[in-house]
């Protein structure tokens, strides 16, 4: 497993630890001139849960993949939090903003994988 794949697994683990839902990965590796290799997108019911997911993602990426983010944005209002790991951009949304921005479908040429829910 390469460094990017390890980071991807760590991010997903962090999201699942705090019950993030509707997790999707958008594989951008085959698309030219993209800002990263993957998007990871999920949603939560409240701003507090989004902040908890963010903290969990940051911790899992640090512990499991030895990675720190280049940038974290959106914590002030916690409606859409973006975490930039260079090769992977993590987008944490409240449901209404996720529907509005519809990031998965902006990249129609990408491979989108919706992960099964864990209960």
Short mmCIF file of C-alpha atoms in Angstrom, two decimals, residues 2 4-5 8 25-29 34-40 86-91 111:
data_model
loop_
_atom_site.label_atom_id
_atom_site.label_comp_id
_atom_site.label_asym_id
_atom_site.label_seq_id
_atom_site.Cartn_x
_atom_site.Cartn_y
_atom_site.Cartn_z
CA UNK A 2 1.44 3.37 -0.99
CA UNK A 4 -1.66 8.05 -0.59
CA UNK A 5 -3.67 4.83 -0.16
CA UNK A 8 -7.06 7.55 2.23
CA UNK A 25 -14.45 8.89 -2.70
CA UNK A 26 -13.88 10.65 -6.01
CA UNK A 27 -10.87 9.21 -7.85
CA UNK A 28 -9.35 12.00 -9.93
CA UNK A 29 -6.11 10.22 -10.92
CA UNK A 34 -6.79 18.23 -11.22
CA UNK A 35 -5.88 19.79 -7.90
CA UNK A 36 -5.42 16.42 -6.18
CA UNK A 37 -5.73 12.65 -6.65
CA UNK A 38 -8.83 12.07 -4.51
CA UNK A 39 -11.73 13.87 -2.91
CA UNK A 40 -13.26 12.28 0.17
CA UNK A 86 -2.08 17.64 -1.04
CA UNK A 87 -2.99 14.39 -2.80
CA UNK A 88 -6.34 14.17 -0.98
CA UNK A 89 -8.94 16.85 -0.29
CA UNK A 90 -11.46 16.03 2.43
CA UNK A 91 -14.86 17.76 2.32
CA UNK A 111 -14.68 7.34 -10.66
#
